[in-house]
Amino acid sequence: MSIISDSLKKIKPSPTIAVTQKARELKAAGKDVIGLGAGEPDFDTPDNIKQAAIKAINDGDTKYTAVDGTPALKKAIVEKFKKENNLDYTTDQITVGAGGKHVIYNAMMATLNEGDEVIVPAPYWVSYPDMVLLAGGKPVIMECDEKQGFKINPIDLEKFITPKTKWIILNSPSNPTGACYSEQDIKAIAAILEKHNHVYILSDDIYEHVTYEGFKFFTIAQINSLKDRVLTMNGVSKAYSMTGWRIGYAAGPKDIVKAIAKIQSQSTTNPSSISQAAAVEALSGTQDFIKKRANSFQERRDFVVNALNAIDGIECLNPDGAFYVFPSCKGLMGKKDPNGNEIKSDTDFVQSLLENSGIAVVQGSAFGLEGFFRISYATSMENLKKAMDKISIFCKSLN
């Protein structure tokens, strides 16, 4: 009899973390590798946020806090939602966890019963289906291909809703595609969900501040008729370059927030007290750098999209947000790499690209859509120029 639980056997390790780790190992072995797999801003955490953490340490703010967040951080989160999203919450509707991933995991563990269904639009962030499976639920994958801009078609959505549907997950801007739902898109989805009041919505807004060309961010909790069924997750990782600080948060119905706190009380207890103090400064301090960094990401996006679309066999949509592109490599299927291996799938493509050119990207099938690959352009323009040259040379070498 195996010591490992049956629920753990249902899931796989995170493919994005695996690619990043593989790139690290190759670099450590002296190989010239450019990693385009990690969803992590290359900018440093701003100094005012670092100073808030140092002050917290010097002030002895190093003890346990309330399980699901300090009063100061919860207050800053309430103010953030009011100021930026015109959403009114009270502090007992806020939960803080050790990263956005932790908050979503807690929400699934706190609400799903065996067999409950969660609609997961694909391409999806790699962890959504596995979190649902770990909690005993059933991920229902709804494919959204490039013809619809990798976004949900509201008419199709209705076909996926059953009496067992408990959640739908919305992620805008999207990881892995960068697709963004406009206010009009959200309202069309809301019109369907309004008819099914047993379905809750988990809105993953972690890339809220990484949008381009005046795109106006809108989140589904802003639809009044749905607000009581929405858990809105956000965090400081992407906008404030605080991935390692591990602070995510959510706002939503009191009963769900209370249930999440109960789970957290028996698992991790509170997030780092020092990171929470830093997050208060992140949300309450200057926001000037956010727009500048988004402009820098936009410049990189424009370069990468143009470079990829100039390569025979690759097609790439121009995303409105996040720092990813999700190009198609379908035009390269059936070709052979320099070692004589046939490219039969996107996994073959990314493995051969890494082995032959030292470029680490993630296969689209890891995100639920075969025939694509994800590039994170959250790295220097110098790295991106080298990487695009190498991808172009690699693709030309296929025959």
Short mmCIF file of C-alpha atoms in Angstrom, two decimals:
data_model
loop_
_atom_site.label_atom_id
_atom_site.label_comp_id
_atom_site.label_asym_id
_atom_site.label_seq_id
_atom_site.Cartn_x
_atom_site.Cartn_y
_atom_site.Cartn_z
CA MET A 1 0.00 0.00 0.00
CA SER A 2 1.35 3.45 -0.98
CA ILE A 3 1.94 6.05 1.72
CA ILE A 4 1.04 8.80 -0.81
CA SER A 5 -2.59 9.99 -0.76
CA ASP A 6 -4.94 9.25 -3.66
CA SER A 7 -5.78 12.95 -4.02
CA LEU A 8 -2.10 13.80 -4.56
CA LYS A 9 -1.88 11.18 -7.31
CA LYS A 10 -4.51 13.13 -9.28
CA ILE A 11 -2.25 16.14 -9.75
CA LYS A 12 1.09 16.98 -11.36
CA PRO A 13 3.91 19.34 -10.32
CA SER A 14 3.57 22.91 -11.65
CA PRO A 15 4.95 22.93 -15.25
CA THR A 16 5.96 26.61 -15.06
CA ILE A 17 8.00 26.02 -11.90
CA ALA A 18 9.50 22.88 -13.53
CA VAL A 19 10.66 24.84 -16.61
CA THR A 20 12.17 27.59 -14.46
CA GLN A 21 13.99 25.00 -12.33
CA LYS A 22 15.29 23.19 -15.45
CA ALA A 23 16.63 26.51 -16.79
CA ARG A 24 18.34 27.18 -13.43
CA GLU A 25 19.97 23.74 -13.46
CA LEU A 26 21.28 24.17 -17.02
CA LYS A 27 22.69 27.60 -16.12
CA ALA A 28 24.36 26.13 -13.02
CA ALA A 29 25.92 23.49 -15.28
CA GLY A 30 27.49 26.27 -17.37
CA LYS A 31 24.99 26.25 -20.28
CA ASP A 32 23.94 29.53 -21.90
CA VAL A 33 20.20 29.55 -21.14
CA ILE A 34 17.64 32.34 -21.36
CA GLY A 35 14.64 31.56 -19.15
CA LEU A 36 11.34 32.90 -20.48
CA GLY A 37 9.25 30.61 -18.29
CA ALA A 38 8.81 32.50 -15.01
CA GLY A 39 5.86 34.80 -14.36
CA GLU A 40 7.94 37.23 -12.37
CA PRO A 41 8.65 40.93 -13.00
CA ASP A 42 12.36 41.58 -13.46
CA PHE A 43 12.05 44.97 -11.71
CA ASP A 44 13.14 45.24 -8.08
CA THR A 45 10.74 45.87 -5.20
CA PRO A 46 10.51 49.68 -4.81
CA ASP A 47 12.65 51.22 -2.06
CA ASN A 48 9.76 52.69 -0.04
CA ILE A 49 8.32 49.16 0.33
CA LYS A 50 11.70 47.72 1.36
CA GLN A 51 12.11 50.49 3.93
CA ALA A 52 8.67 49.68 5.42
CA ALA A 53 9.83 46.07 5.89
CA ILE A 54 13.11 47.17 7.50
CA LYS A 55 11.19 49.49 9.85
CA ALA A 56 8.88 46.60 10.80
CA ILE A 57 11.90 44.47 11.70
CA ASN A 58 13.53 47.29 13.70
CA ASP A 59 10.23 47.98 15.50
CA GLY A 60 9.94 44.33 16.54
CA ASP A 61 6.95 43.69 14.27
CA THR A 62 8.08 40.06 14.01
CA LYS A 63 5.43 38.14 15.97
CA TYR A 64 2.30 36.22 15.03
CA THR A 65 -0.47 38.36 13.59
CA ALA A 66 -4.19 37.71 13.18
CA VAL A 67 -4.53 34.53 11.12
CA ASP A 68 -5.85 36.14 7.94
CA GLY A 69 -4.17 39.53 8.02
CA THR A 70 -3.33 42.50 10.23
CA PRO A 71 -5.98 45.20 10.79
CA ALA A 72 -3.67 47.71 9.08
CA LEU A 73 -3.32 45.61 5.94
CA LYS A 74 -7.02 44.75 5.79
CA LYS A 75 -7.82 48.48 6.07
CA ALA A 76 -5.36 49.26 3.23
CA ILE A 77 -7.01 46.56 1.08
CA VAL A 78 -10.50 47.96 1.76
CA GLU A 79 -9.24 51.41 0.72
CA LYS A 80 -7.59 49.97 -2.42
CA PHE A 81 -10.86 48.35 -3.57
CA LYS A 82 -12.80 51.58 -2.94
CA LYS A 83 -10.30 53.86 -4.65
CA GLU A 84 -9.35 51.71 -7.64
CA ASN A 85 -12.46 49.59 -8.26
CA ASN A 86 -15.27 51.58 -6.64
CA LEU A 87 -16.08 48.52 -4.48
CA ASP A 88 -17.24 48.81 -0.87
CA TYR A 89 -16.04 46.11 1.54
CA THR A 90 -15.63 45.87 5.31
CA THR A 91 -12.53 44.36 6.92
CA ASP A 92 -14.45 41.16 7.81
CA GLN A 93 -14.87 40.60 4.06
CA ILE A 94 -11.08 40.57 3.51
CA THR A 95 -8.67 37.65 3.77
CA VAL A 96 -4.88 37.77 3.43
CA GLY A 97 -2.77 34.72 2.54
CA ALA A 98 0.79 33.76 1.68
CA GLY A 99 0.40 34.75 -1.98
CA GLY A 100 -2.52 34.78 -4.39
CA LYS A 101 -2.06 31.05 -5.05
CA HIS A 102 -2.55 30.37 -1.33
CA VAL A 103 -5.79 32.38 -1.26
CA ILE A 104 -7.25 30.49 -4.24
CA TYR A 105 -6.19 27.13 -2.79
CA ASN A 106 -7.83 28.02 0.54
CA ALA A 107 -11.03 29.08 -1.24
CA MET A 108 -11.28 25.76 -3.09
CA MET A 109 -10.50 23.73 0.06
CA ALA A 110 -13.07 25.71 2.07
CA THR A 111 -15.96 25.43 -0.39
CA LEU A 112 -15.74 22.31 -2.58
CA ASN A 113 -17.41 18.98 -1.84
CA GLU A 114 -16.67 15.74 -3.68
CA GLY A 115 -17.92 16.06 -7.26
CA ASP A 116 -18.59 19.81 -7.23
CA GLU A 117 -17.76 21.30 -10.63
CA VAL A 118 -15.56 24.31 -11.32
CA ILE A 119 -15.57 25.83 -14.82
CA VAL A 120 -11.99 26.60 -15.82
CA PRO A 121 -11.63 28.46 -19.14
CA ALA A 122 -8.59 27.28 -21.13
CA PRO A 123 -5.90 28.42 -21.63
CA TYR A 124 -5.73 28.56 -17.84
CA TRP A 125 -3.09 29.25 -15.22
CA VAL A 126 -1.58 25.83 -14.57
CA SER A 127 -2.60 25.56 -10.90
CA TYR A 128 -6.37 26.08 -11.20
CA PRO A 129 -7.40 22.52 -12.21
CA ASP A 130 -5.01 20.86 -9.77
CA MET A 131 -6.27 22.95 -6.84
CA VAL A 132 -9.84 21.91 -7.71
CA LEU A 133 -8.80 18.25 -7.85
CA LEU A 134 -6.98 18.45 -4.51
CA ALA A 135 -10.14 19.85 -2.92
CA GLY A 136 -12.20 16.93 -4.28
CA GLY A 137 -13.86 18.95 -7.03
CA LYS A 138 -14.06 18.34 -10.77
CA PRO A 139 -12.44 20.89 -13.12
CA VAL A 140 -14.63 21.39 -16.20
CA ILE A 141 -12.35 22.72 -18.93
CA MET A 142 -13.89 25.21 -21.36
CA GLU A 143 -11.61 25.74 -24.36
CA CYS A 144 -11.34 29.32 -25.66
CA ASP A 145 -9.16 29.32 -28.77
CA GLU A 146 -7.29 32.10 -30.55
CA LYS A 147 -10.25 32.80 -32.88
CA GLN A 148 -12.12 34.22 -29.87
CA GLY A 149 -9.01 35.94 -28.50
CA PHE A 150 -8.63 33.17 -25.88
CA LYS A 151 -11.72 34.57 -24.11
CA ILE A 152 -15.03 33.04 -23.01
CA ASN A 153 -17.90 33.14 -25.47
CA PRO A 154 -20.92 33.86 -23.21
CA ILE A 155 -23.24 31.74 -25.40
CA ASP A 156 -20.91 28.75 -25.00
CA LEU A 157 -20.65 29.35 -21.25
CA GLU A 158 -24.28 28.47 -20.62
CA LYS A 159 -23.69 24.96 -22.04
CA PHE A 160 -21.05 24.28 -19.36
CA ILE A 161 -23.20 25.23 -16.36
CA THR A 162 -24.87 22.29 -14.59
CA PRO A 163 -26.62 21.88 -11.20
CA LYS A 164 -23.21 20.72 -9.88
CA THR A 165 -21.37 23.89 -10.94
CA LYS A 166 -20.11 25.69 -7.84
CA TRP A 167 -17.51 28.12 -9.27
CA ILE A 168 -16.29 29.65 -12.48
CA ILE A 169 -12.77 31.10 -12.53
CA LEU A 170 -12.17 34.34 -14.44
CA ASN A 171 -8.63 35.64 -14.94
CA SER A 172 -8.13 39.04 -16.57
CA PRO A 173 -5.53 40.05 -17.63
CA SER A 174 -4.84 36.40 -18.31
CA ASN A 175 -1.95 34.13 -17.51
CA PRO A 176 -0.92 32.62 -19.98
CA THR A 177 -2.35 34.66 -22.88
CA GLY A 178 -2.44 38.30 -21.73
CA ALA A 179 -6.07 38.46 -22.91
CA CYS A 180 -8.19 41.07 -21.11
CA TYR A 181 -11.95 41.15 -20.61
CA SER A 182 -13.41 44.59 -21.32
CA GLU A 183 -16.36 45.97 -19.35
CA GLN A 184 -18.60 44.91 -22.26
CA ASP A 185 -17.14 41.36 -22.19
CA ILE A 186 -17.69 41.10 -18.41
CA LYS A 187 -21.27 42.36 -18.69
CA ALA A 188 -22.06 39.74 -21.36
CA ILE A 189 -20.68 36.97 -19.10
CA ALA A 190 -22.54 38.46 -16.11
CA ALA A 191 -25.84 38.32 -18.03
CA ILE A 192 -25.45 34.52 -18.22
CA LEU A 193 -24.29 34.09 -14.61
CA GLU A 194 -27.16 36.21 -13.26
CA LYS A 195 -29.52 33.40 -14.36
CA HIS A 196 -27.63 30.76 -12.35
CA ASN A 197 -27.54 31.95 -8.74
CA HIS A 198 -25.90 28.75 -7.45
CA VAL A 199 -22.66 29.60 -9.31
CA TYR A 200 -19.94 31.60 -7.54
CA ILE A 201 -17.23 33.53 -9.40
CA LEU A 202 -13.56 33.58 -8.48
CA SER A 203 -12.05 36.62 -10.15
CA ASP A 204 -8.24 36.45 -10.35
CA ASP A 205 -7.16 40.07 -10.83
CA ILE A 206 -3.46 39.68 -10.01
CA TYR A 207 -2.36 41.41 -13.27
CA GLU A 208 -4.79 44.33 -12.84
CA HIS A 209 -2.08 46.98 -13.15
CA VAL A 210 -0.29 45.49 -16.16
CA THR A 211 -2.45 46.69 -19.06
CA TYR A 212 -1.65 48.55 -22.26
CA GLU A 213 -2.81 51.32 -24.60
CA GLY A 214 -5.41 52.73 -22.25
CA PHE A 215 -7.21 49.44 -21.65
CA LYS A 216 -9.75 50.14 -18.87
CA PHE A 217 -9.68 47.41 -16.25
CA PHE A 218 -13.08 46.20 -15.02
CA THR A 219 -13.78 43.42 -12.53
CA ILE A 220 -16.96 41.36 -12.26
CA ALA A 221 -17.65 42.30 -8.61
CA GLN A 222 -18.49 45.77 -10.01
CA ILE A 223 -21.71 44.18 -11.34
CA ASN A 224 -23.96 44.82 -8.30
CA SER A 225 -26.27 41.87 -8.89
CA LEU A 226 -23.29 39.46 -8.71
CA LYS A 227 -21.10 41.05 -6.02
CA ASP A 228 -22.44 38.76 -3.26
CA ARG A 229 -21.28 35.73 -5.29
CA VAL A 230 -17.81 37.00 -6.21
CA LEU A 231 -14.50 36.34 -4.49
CA THR A 232 -12.03 38.86 -5.95
CA MET A 233 -8.39 37.78 -5.56
CA ASN A 234 -5.46 40.14 -5.97
CA GLY A 235 -2.01 40.63 -4.49
CA VAL A 236 1.23 42.57 -4.47
CA SER A 237 3.39 40.13 -6.46
CA LYS A 238 3.07 41.48 -10.00
CA ALA A 239 2.28 45.20 -9.72
CA TYR A 240 4.82 45.82 -6.94
CA SER A 241 7.47 43.23 -7.92
CA MET A 242 6.97 41.40 -4.62
CA THR A 243 6.75 37.78 -5.79
CA GLY A 244 9.01 36.48 -3.00
CA TRP A 245 7.24 38.42 -0.24
CA ARG A 246 4.19 36.10 -0.60
CA ILE A 247 1.19 38.32 0.06
CA GLY A 248 -2.12 37.77 -1.71
CA TYR A 249 -5.57 38.87 -0.63
CA ALA A 250 -9.23 38.55 -1.52
CA ALA A 251 -12.53 40.28 -0.84
CA GLY A 252 -15.89 38.56 -0.89
CA PRO A 253 -18.80 37.04 1.02
CA LYS A 254 -18.25 36.91 4.81
CA ASP A 255 -19.05 33.20 5.08
CA ILE A 256 -16.38 32.29 2.50
CA VAL A 257 -13.82 34.65 4.07
CA LYS A 258 -14.52 33.14 7.52
CA ALA A 259 -14.17 29.59 6.12
CA ILE A 260 -10.84 30.52 4.49
CA ALA A 261 -9.59 31.81 7.88
CA LYS A 262 -10.57 28.49 9.47
CA ILE A 263 -8.54 26.55 6.88
CA GLN A 264 -5.59 28.90 7.31
CA SER A 265 -5.73 28.61 11.11
CA GLN A 266 -5.04 24.88 10.78
CA SER A 267 -2.46 25.07 7.98
CA THR A 268 -0.13 28.06 7.71
CA THR A 269 -1.52 30.50 10.29
CA ASN A 270 -0.67 34.12 9.39
CA PRO A 271 1.36 35.35 6.42
CA SER A 272 4.74 36.91 7.30
CA SER A 273 4.27 39.91 9.61
CA ILE A 274 7.12 41.74 7.87
CA SER A 275 5.68 41.13 4.40
CA GLN A 276 2.30 42.39 5.60
CA ALA A 277 3.86 45.65 6.84
CA ALA A 278 5.55 46.02 3.44
CA ALA A 279 2.24 45.34 1.66
CA VAL A 280 0.54 48.15 3.61
CA GLU A 281 3.15 50.53 2.19
CA ALA A 282 2.77 49.01 -1.30
CA LEU A 283 -0.98 49.66 -1.37
CA SER A 284 -0.93 53.00 0.49
CA GLY A 285 2.33 54.56 -0.74
CA THR A 286 3.29 56.07 -4.07
CA GLN A 287 1.95 54.29 -7.17
CA ASP A 288 3.99 56.36 -9.67
CA PHE A 289 6.22 53.50 -10.82
CA ILE A 290 3.33 51.22 -11.85
CA LYS A 291 2.53 53.10 -15.07
CA LYS A 292 6.22 53.46 -15.98
CA ARG A 293 6.76 49.73 -15.58
CA ALA A 294 3.63 48.92 -17.61
CA ASN A 295 4.98 51.15 -20.39
CA SER A 296 8.25 49.22 -20.30
CA PHE A 297 6.37 45.91 -20.53
CA GLN A 298 4.37 47.29 -23.46
CA GLU A 299 7.58 48.15 -25.33
CA ARG A 300 8.82 44.59 -24.79
CA ARG A 301 5.47 43.13 -25.82
CA ASP A 302 5.52 45.08 -29.10
CA PHE A 303 9.04 43.87 -29.86
CA VAL A 304 8.30 40.22 -29.03
CA VAL A 305 5.00 40.05 -30.94
CA ASN A 306 6.58 41.60 -34.06
CA ALA A 307 9.62 39.31 -33.84
CA LEU A 308 7.50 36.17 -33.44
CA ASN A 309 5.13 37.05 -36.28
CA ALA A 310 8.14 37.47 -38.58
CA ILE A 311 9.01 33.76 -38.09
CA ASP A 312 7.53 31.28 -40.59
CA GLY A 313 5.32 28.75 -38.79
CA ILE A 314 4.62 30.95 -35.73
CA GLU A 315 1.59 33.20 -35.23
CA CYS A 316 1.11 35.45 -32.21
CA LEU A 317 -1.84 37.56 -31.04
CA ASN A 318 -1.14 40.98 -29.51
CA PRO A 319 -2.33 40.87 -25.86
CA ASP A 320 -3.82 43.77 -23.90
CA GLY A 321 -2.19 42.95 -20.57
CA ALA A 322 -0.01 40.82 -18.26
CA PHE A 323 3.55 40.07 -19.46
CA TYR A 324 3.00 36.97 -21.56
CA VAL A 325 2.42 36.09 -25.17
CA PHE A 326 0.89 32.78 -26.25
CA PRO A 327 2.02 32.11 -29.83
CA SER A 328 0.91 29.18 -31.96
CA CYS A 329 3.57 26.71 -33.13
CA LYS A 330 1.07 24.60 -35.10
CA GLY A 331 2.74 25.63 -38.36
CA LEU A 332 5.91 23.78 -37.27
CA MET A 333 4.30 20.42 -36.51
CA GLY A 334 5.64 17.51 -38.53
CA LYS A 335 9.05 19.13 -39.10
CA LYS A 336 12.30 17.65 -37.81
CA ASP A 337 14.82 19.34 -35.54
CA PRO A 338 18.62 19.38 -36.14
CA ASN A 339 18.90 16.02 -34.34
CA GLY A 340 16.35 14.40 -36.64
CA ASN A 341 13.56 14.31 -34.03
CA GLU A 342 10.06 15.02 -35.36
CA ILE A 343 8.11 17.87 -33.75
CA LYS A 344 4.77 16.19 -33.07
CA SER A 345 3.49 18.40 -30.24
CA ASP A 346 4.08 21.69 -28.46
CA THR A 347 5.96 19.71 -25.77
CA ASP A 348 8.35 18.38 -28.45
CA PHE A 349 8.80 21.94 -29.70
CA VAL A 350 9.68 23.49 -26.33
CA GLN A 351 11.98 20.62 -25.33
CA SER A 352 13.87 20.80 -28.62
CA LEU A 353 14.07 24.60 -28.37
CA LEU A 354 15.64 24.30 -24.91
CA GLU A 355 18.08 21.53 -25.89
CA ASN A 356 19.16 23.07 -29.20
CA SER A 357 18.94 26.81 -28.50
CA GLY A 358 18.97 27.26 -24.73
CA ILE A 359 15.61 29.05 -24.65
CA ALA A 360 13.21 27.98 -21.89
CA VAL A 361 9.49 28.50 -22.61
CA VAL A 362 6.39 26.57 -21.47
CA GLN A 363 4.26 24.34 -23.70
CA GLY A 364 0.66 25.42 -24.31
CA SER A 365 -0.69 22.00 -23.34
CA ALA A 366 0.40 22.75 -19.75
CA PHE A 367 -2.20 25.54 -19.85
CA GLY A 368 -4.89 23.34 -21.39
CA LEU A 369 -4.48 24.26 -25.08
CA GLU A 370 -2.27 22.17 -27.38
CA GLY A 371 -0.27 23.73 -30.21
CA PHE A 372 0.95 26.88 -28.43
CA PHE A 373 3.73 27.98 -26.09
CA ARG A 374 3.98 30.71 -23.47
CA ILE A 375 6.73 33.31 -23.36
CA SER A 376 7.14 35.59 -20.37
CA TYR A 377 8.70 38.87 -21.53
CA ALA A 378 9.32 40.01 -17.94
CA THR A 379 13.05 40.14 -18.62
CA SER A 380 15.50 42.63 -20.12
CA MET A 381 15.22 43.80 -23.72
CA GLU A 382 18.77 42.50 -24.21
CA ASN A 383 17.65 38.99 -23.21
CA LEU A 384 14.54 39.25 -25.39
CA LYS A 385 16.55 40.28 -28.47
CA LYS A 386 18.92 37.34 -27.99
CA ALA A 387 16.01 34.98 -27.37
CA MET A 388 14.02 36.06 -30.43
CA ASP A 389 17.13 35.67 -32.63
CA LYS A 390 17.69 32.16 -31.26
CA ILE A 391 14.02 31.17 -31.70
CA SER A 392 14.12 32.42 -35.30
CA ILE A 393 17.32 30.50 -36.06
CA PHE A 394 15.90 27.37 -34.41
CA CYS A 395 12.64 27.54 -36.40
CA LYS A 396 14.60 27.98 -39.66
CA SER A 397 16.65 24.90 -38.79
CA LEU A 398 13.54 22.71 -38.76
CA ASN A 399 12.94 20.82 -42.00
#
